Amino acid sequence: MINLQKSPWGGESFYLNLGWDPAVASGEFRSENSCVFGLRAENIDVIPSIDFVRPDGLAARDLPGIILLDAEMSSRIPEDSFVKQLIDVIVVPIADFMDRTPALQDLVPLLTEKPHLAFIPVREELKRRGFTLPAM
């Protein structure tokens, strides 16, 4: 599941949530927070950083690409540049990540590297399938 969520705290910022659940048939929908495993896209390090050049042109700073989902940032960038960066920095990497993880067990390398992301439901489901994750 991929869910673009508007910030509940007001403003026009968004979050990109991902979810996996073996009980959901292909083509059906389930909110990512109801899935066996869910996380925010910025927690998986697949969204590359971007360079943001200040209006004075004198300095640039490296920003996580997820900042493109922030309303203030999107209003500072010309629309054609914003759309290109959104596709290059967020859409393509997330689509590639999702293509590489079509099944829950495909998350084992990520969850082995970042065991703090694996809560009890996904640990139990993976254990049932013969995979044991490191302790949090």
Coordinates of N, CA and C in Angstrom, one line a residue:
M1 N 0.8 -1.2 0.0 CA 0.0 0.0 0.0 C 0.9 1.2 0.0
I2 N 0.5 2.2 -0.8 CA 1.2 3.5 -0.7 C 0.1 4.5 -0.5
N3 N 0.4 5.4 0.5 CA -0.6 6.4 0.9 C 0.1 7.7 1.1
L4 N -0.4 8.7 0.4 CA 0.1 10.1 0.5 C -0.9 10.7 1.5
Q5 N -0.4 11.1 2.7 CA -1.2 11.6 3.8 C -0.9 13.1 4.0
K6 N -2.0 13.8 4.0 CA -1.9 15.3 4.4 C -1.6 15.4 5.9
S7 N -0.8 16.3 6.2 CA -0.4 16.5 7.6 C -1.6 16.8 8.5
P8 N -1.8 16.1 9.6 CA -2.9 16.3 10.4 C -2.7 17.6 11.3
W9 N -1.5 18.2 11.2 CA -1.2 19.3 12.0 C -1.5 20.6 11.3
G10 N -2.2 20.6 10.2 CA -2.5 21.8 9.4 C -1.4 22.0 8.4
G11 N -1.6 23.1 7.7 CA -0.6 23.4 6.6 C -0.9 22.5 5.4
E12 N 0.0 22.5 4.5 CA -0.2 21.8 3.2 C 0.9 20.7 3.0
S13 N 1.6 20.3 4.1 CA 2.6 19.3 4.0 C 2.0 17.9 3.9
F14 N 2.8 17.0 3.3 CA 2.3 15.6 3.2 C 3.4 14.6 3.6
Y15 N 2.9 13.4 3.9 CA 3.8 12.3 4.3 C 3.5 11.1 3.3
L16 N 4.5 10.3 3.0 CA 4.4 9.2 2.2 C 4.5 7.9 3.1
N17 N 3.4 7.2 3.2 CA 3.3 6.0 4.1 C 3.3 4.8 3.2
L18 N 4.0 3.7 3.7 CA 4.0 2.4 2.9 C 3.5 1.4 3.9
G19 N 2.8 0.4 3.3 CA 2.3 -0.7 4.1 C 2.3 -2.0 3.4
W20 N 2.5 -3.1 4.1 CA 2.5 -4.5 3.6 C 1.6 -5.3 4.4
D21 N 0.7 -6.2 3.8 CA -0.1 -7.1 4.5 C -0.5 -8.3 3.6
P22 N 0.0 -9.5 4.0 CA -0.3 -10.7 3.2 C -1.8 -11.0 3.1
A23 N -2.6 -10.5 4.0 CA -4.0 -10.8 4.0 C -4.8 -9.9 2.9
V24 N -4.2 -9.0 2.4 CA -4.8 -8.1 1.4 C -4.6 -8.6 0.0
A25 N -5.7 -9.0 -0.7 CA -5.6 -9.5 -2.0 C -5.2 -8.4 -3.0
S26 N -4.5 -8.8 -4.1 CA -4.1 -7.8 -5.1 C -5.3 -7.0 -5.6
G27 N -5.2 -5.7 -5.6 CA -6.2 -4.8 -6.1 C -7.1 -4.3 -5.0
E28 N -7.1 -4.9 -3.8 CA -7.9 -4.5 -2.7 C -7.1 -3.3 -2.0
F29 N -7.8 -2.6 -1.2 CA -7.2 -1.5 -0.4 C -7.3 -1.7 1.1
R30 N -6.3 -1.4 1.8 CA -6.2 -1.3 3.2 C -5.3 -0.2 3.6
S31 N -5.8 0.6 4.6 CA -4.9 1.7 5.0 C -3.6 1.1 5.6
E32 N -2.5 1.8 5.3 CA -1.2 1.3 5.7 C -1.1 1.1 7.2
N33 N -1.8 1.9 8.0 CA -1.8 1.8 9.4 C -2.6 0.6 9.9
S34 N -3.3 -0.1 9.0 CA -4.0 -1.3 9.4 C -3.3 -2.5 8.8
C35 N -2.2 -2.3 8.2 CA -1.4 -3.5 7.6 C -0.5 -4.1 8.7
V36 N 0.0 -5.3 8.4 CA 0.9 -6.0 9.4 C 2.1 -5.2 9.5
F37 N 2.6 -4.5 8.5 CA 3.8 -3.7 8.6 C 3.5 -2.4 7.8
G38 N 3.9 -1.3 8.5 CA 3.7 0.1 7.9 C 4.9 1.0 8.3
L39 N 5.2 1.9 7.5 CA 6.3 2.9 7.8 C 6.2 4.1 6.9
R40 N 6.8 5.1 7.4 CA 7.0 6.3 6.6 C 8.1 6.2 5.6
A41 N 8.0 6.7 4.4 CA 9.0 6.5 3.4 C 10.4 7.0 3.8
E42 N 10.4 8.1 4.6 CA 11.7 8.7 5.0 C 12.5 7.8 6.0
N43 N 11.8 6.8 6.5 CA 12.5 5.9 7.5 C 13.3 4.8 6.8
I44 N 13.2 4.7 5.4 CA 13.9 3.6 4.7 C 15.1 4.0 3.9
D45 N 15.4 5.2 3.9 CA 16.6 5.7 3.2 C 16.7 5.4 1.8
V46 N 15.6 5.3 1.1 CA 15.6 5.1 -0.4 C 15.4 6.5 -1.1
I47 N 14.9 7.5 -0.4 CA 14.7 8.8 -1.0 C 16.0 9.5 -0.9
P48 N 16.7 9.8 -2.1 CA 18.0 10.5 -2.0 C 17.8 12.0 -1.5
S49 N 19.0 12.5 -1.2 CA 19.0 13.9 -0.8 C 19.0 14.8 -2.0
I50 N 18.6 16.0 -1.8 CA 18.6 17.0 -2.9 C 19.4 18.2 -2.5
D51 N 19.9 19.0 -3.5 CA 20.6 20.2 -3.2 C 19.6 21.3 -3.4
F52 N 19.5 22.2 -2.4 CA 18.6 23.4 -2.5 C 19.5 24.6 -2.5
V53 N 19.5 25.3 -3.7 CA 20.3 26.5 -3.8 C 19.5 27.7 -3.3
R54 N 20.1 28.4 -2.4 CA 19.4 29.6 -1.9 C 19.2 30.6 -3.0
P55 N 18.2 31.5 -2.8 CA 17.9 32.5 -3.8 C 19.1 33.4 -4.1
D56 N 20.0 33.6 -3.2 CA 21.1 34.4 -3.5 C 22.2 33.7 -4.3
G57 N 22.0 32.4 -4.4 CA 22.9 31.6 -5.2 C 24.2 31.3 -4.6
L58 N 24.5 31.8 -3.4 CA 25.8 31.7 -2.7 C 26.0 30.4 -2.0
A59 N 24.9 29.7 -1.6 CA 25.1 28.5 -0.8 C 24.1 27.5 -1.2
A60 N 24.4 26.3 -0.9 CA 23.5 25.2 -1.1 C 23.6 24.3 0.1
R61 N 22.6 23.6 0.4 CA 22.6 22.7 1.5 C 21.9 21.4 1.1
D62 N 22.4 20.3 1.6 CA 21.9 19.0 1.3 C 20.6 18.7 2.1
L63 N 19.5 18.5 1.5 CA 18.3 18.2 2.2 C 17.7 16.8 1.9
P64 N 17.1 16.2 2.8 CA 16.5 14.9 2.4 C 15.4 15.2 1.4
G65 N 15.3 14.3 0.4 CA 14.3 14.5 -0.7 C 12.9 14.6 -0.2
I66 N 12.6 14.0 1.0 CA 11.3 14.0 1.5 C 10.8 15.5 1.8
I67 N 11.7 16.4 1.8 CA 11.3 17.8 2.0 C 10.4 18.3 0.9
L68 N 10.5 17.6 -0.3 CA 9.6 18.0 -1.4 C 8.2 17.9 -1.1
L69 N 7.8 17.1 -0.1 CA 6.4 17.0 0.3 C 6.0 18.1 1.2
D70 N 6.9 19.0 1.6 CA 6.6 20.1 2.4 C 6.0 21.3 1.6
A71 N 4.9 21.8 2.0 CA 4.2 22.9 1.2 C 5.1 24.1 1.0
E72 N 5.8 24.5 2.1 CA 6.7 25.7 2.0 C 7.8 25.5 0.9
M73 N 8.3 24.3 0.8 CA 9.4 24.0 -0.1 C 8.8 24.0 -1.5
S74 N 7.6 23.4 -1.7 CA 7.1 23.3 -3.1 C 6.7 24.7 -3.6
S75 N 6.4 25.6 -2.7 CA 6.0 27.0 -3.2 C 7.3 27.8 -3.6
R76 N 8.5 27.3 -3.2 CA 9.7 28.0 -3.5 C 10.3 27.6 -4.8
I77 N 9.9 26.5 -5.4 CA 10.5 26.0 -6.6 C 9.6 26.2 -7.8
P78 N 10.1 26.6 -8.9 CA 9.2 26.7 -10.1 C 8.6 25.3 -10.4
E79 N 7.3 25.4 -10.8 CA 6.5 24.1 -10.9 C 7.2 23.0 -11.8
D80 N 7.7 23.4 -12.9 CA 8.3 22.3 -13.8 C 9.5 21.7 -13.1
S81 N 10.3 22.5 -12.4 CA 11.5 21.9 -11.6 C 11.0 21.1 -10.4
F82 N 9.9 21.5 -9.8 CA 9.3 20.8 -8.6 C 8.8 19.4 -9.1
V83 N 8.1 19.4 -10.2 CA 7.6 18.1 -10.7 C 8.7 17.2 -11.1
K84 N 9.7 17.7 -11.7 CA 10.9 16.8 -12.1 C 11.6 16.3 -10.9
Q85 N 11.8 17.2 -9.9 CA 12.5 16.7 -8.6 C 11.6 15.7 -7.9
L86 N 10.3 15.9 -7.8 CA 9.4 15.0 -7.2 C 9.4 13.6 -7.8
I87 N 9.4 13.6 -9.1 CA 9.5 12.3 -9.8 C 10.9 11.6 -9.6
D88 N 11.9 12.4 -9.8 CA 13.3 11.8 -9.7 C 13.7 11.4 -8.3
V89 N 13.3 12.2 -7.3 CA 13.8 12.0 -6.0 C 12.8 11.2 -5.1
I90 N 11.5 11.2 -5.4 CA 10.6 10.5 -4.5 C 9.9 9.4 -5.3
V91 N 9.2 9.7 -6.4 CA 8.4 8.7 -7.1 C 9.2 7.5 -7.6
V92 N 10.3 7.8 -8.3 CA 11.1 6.7 -8.9 C 11.7 5.8 -7.8
P93 N 12.4 6.4 -6.8 CA 13.0 5.6 -5.8 C 12.0 4.7 -5.0
I94 N 10.8 5.3 -4.7 CA 9.8 4.6 -3.9 C 9.2 3.5 -4.8
A95 N 9.0 3.7 -6.1 CA 8.4 2.7 -7.0 C 9.5 1.6 -7.1
D96 N 10.7 1.9 -7.2 CA 11.8 0.9 -7.3 C 11.8 0.1 -6.0
F97 N 11.7 0.7 -4.9 CA 11.7 0.0 -3.6 C 10.6 -0.9 -3.5
M98 N 9.4 -0.4 -3.9 CA 8.2 -1.3 -3.8 C 8.3 -2.4 -4.8
D99 N 8.8 -2.2 -6.0 CA 9.0 -3.3 -6.9 C 10.0 -4.4 -6.4
R100 N 11.0 -4.0 -5.6 CA 11.9 -4.9 -5.0 C 11.3 -5.6 -3.8
T101 N 10.2 -5.2 -3.3 CA 9.6 -5.8 -2.0 C 8.1 -6.1 -2.2
P102 N 7.9 -7.0 -3.2 CA 6.5 -7.4 -3.5 C 5.8 -8.3 -2.4
A103 N 6.7 -8.9 -1.6 CA 6.2 -9.8 -0.5 C 6.8 -9.4 0.8
L104 N 6.1 -9.7 1.9 CA 6.5 -9.4 3.2 C 7.9 -9.9 3.5
Q105 N 8.3 -11.1 3.1 CA 9.6 -11.6 3.4 C 10.7 -10.8 2.6
D106 N 10.4 -10.1 1.6 CA 11.4 -9.2 0.9 C 11.8 -8.1 1.8
L107 N 11.1 -7.8 2.9 CA 11.5 -6.8 3.8 C 12.6 -7.2 4.9
V108 N 12.9 -8.5 4.9 CA 13.8 -9.1 5.9 C 15.2 -8.3 5.9
P109 N 15.8 -8.1 4.7 CA 17.1 -7.3 4.7 C 16.9 -5.9 5.4
L110 N 15.9 -5.2 5.1 CA 15.6 -3.9 5.7 C 15.4 -4.0 7.2
L111 N 14.6 -5.0 7.6 CA 14.3 -5.2 9.0 C 15.5 -5.8 9.8
T112 N 16.3 -6.4 9.1 CA 17.6 -6.9 9.8 C 18.5 -5.8 10.1
E113 N 18.6 -4.9 9.1 CA 19.4 -3.7 9.2 C 18.8 -2.7 10.2
K114 N 17.5 -2.6 10.2 CA 16.8 -1.6 11.1 C 15.7 -2.3 11.9
P115 N 16.1 -3.2 12.9 CA 15.1 -4.0 13.6 C 14.1 -3.1 14.4
H116 N 14.4 -1.9 14.7 CA 13.5 -1.0 15.4 C 12.2 -0.7 14.6
L117 N 12.2 -1.0 13.3 CA 11.1 -0.8 12.5 C 10.1 -1.9 12.5
A118 N 10.5 -3.1 13.0 CA 9.7 -4.3 13.0 C 9.0 -4.5 14.3
F119 N 7.7 -4.1 14.3 CA 6.9 -4.3 15.5 C 6.4 -5.7 15.6
I120 N 5.7 -6.0 16.7 CA 5.2 -7.4 17.0 C 4.5 -8.0 15.8
P121 N 3.5 -7.4 15.2 CA 2.7 -8.1 14.1 C 3.6 -8.6 13.0
V122 N 4.6 -7.8 12.5 CA 5.4 -8.2 11.4 C 6.4 -9.3 11.9
R123 N 6.9 -9.1 13.1 CA 7.9 -10.1 13.7 C 7.2 -11.5 13.7
E124 N 5.9 -11.5 14.2 CA 5.2 -12.8 14.3 C 4.9 -13.4 13.0
E125 N 4.5 -12.5 12.0 CA 4.2 -13.1 10.7 C 5.5 -13.6 10.0
L126 N 6.6 -12.9 10.1 CA 7.8 -13.4 9.6 C 8.3 -14.7 10.3
K127 N 8.1 -14.7 11.6 CA 8.5 -15.9 12.3 C 7.7 -17.1 11.9
R128 N 6.4 -16.9 11.6 CA 5.5 -17.9 11.1 C 6.1 -18.5 9.8
R129 N 6.7 -17.6 9.0 CA 7.2 -17.9 7.7 C 8.7 -18.4 7.7
G130 N 9.2 -18.5 8.9 CA 10.6 -19.1 9.1 C 11.7 -18.1 9.1
F131 N 11.4 -16.8 9.3 CA 12.4 -15.7 9.4 C 12.4 -15.2 10.8
T132 N 13.6 -15.1 11.4 CA 13.8 -14.5 12.7 C 14.6 -13.2 12.6
L133 N 14.1 -12.1 13.1 CA 14.8 -10.8 13.0 C 15.6 -10.6 14.3
P134 N 16.6 -9.7 14.2 CA 17.4 -9.4 15.4 C 16.5 -8.6 16.4
A135 N 16.9 -8.7 17.7 CA 16.1 -8.0 18.7 C 16.2 -6.5 18.5
M136 N 15.2 -5.8 19.0 CA 15.2 -4.3 18.8 C 16.2 -3.8 19.8

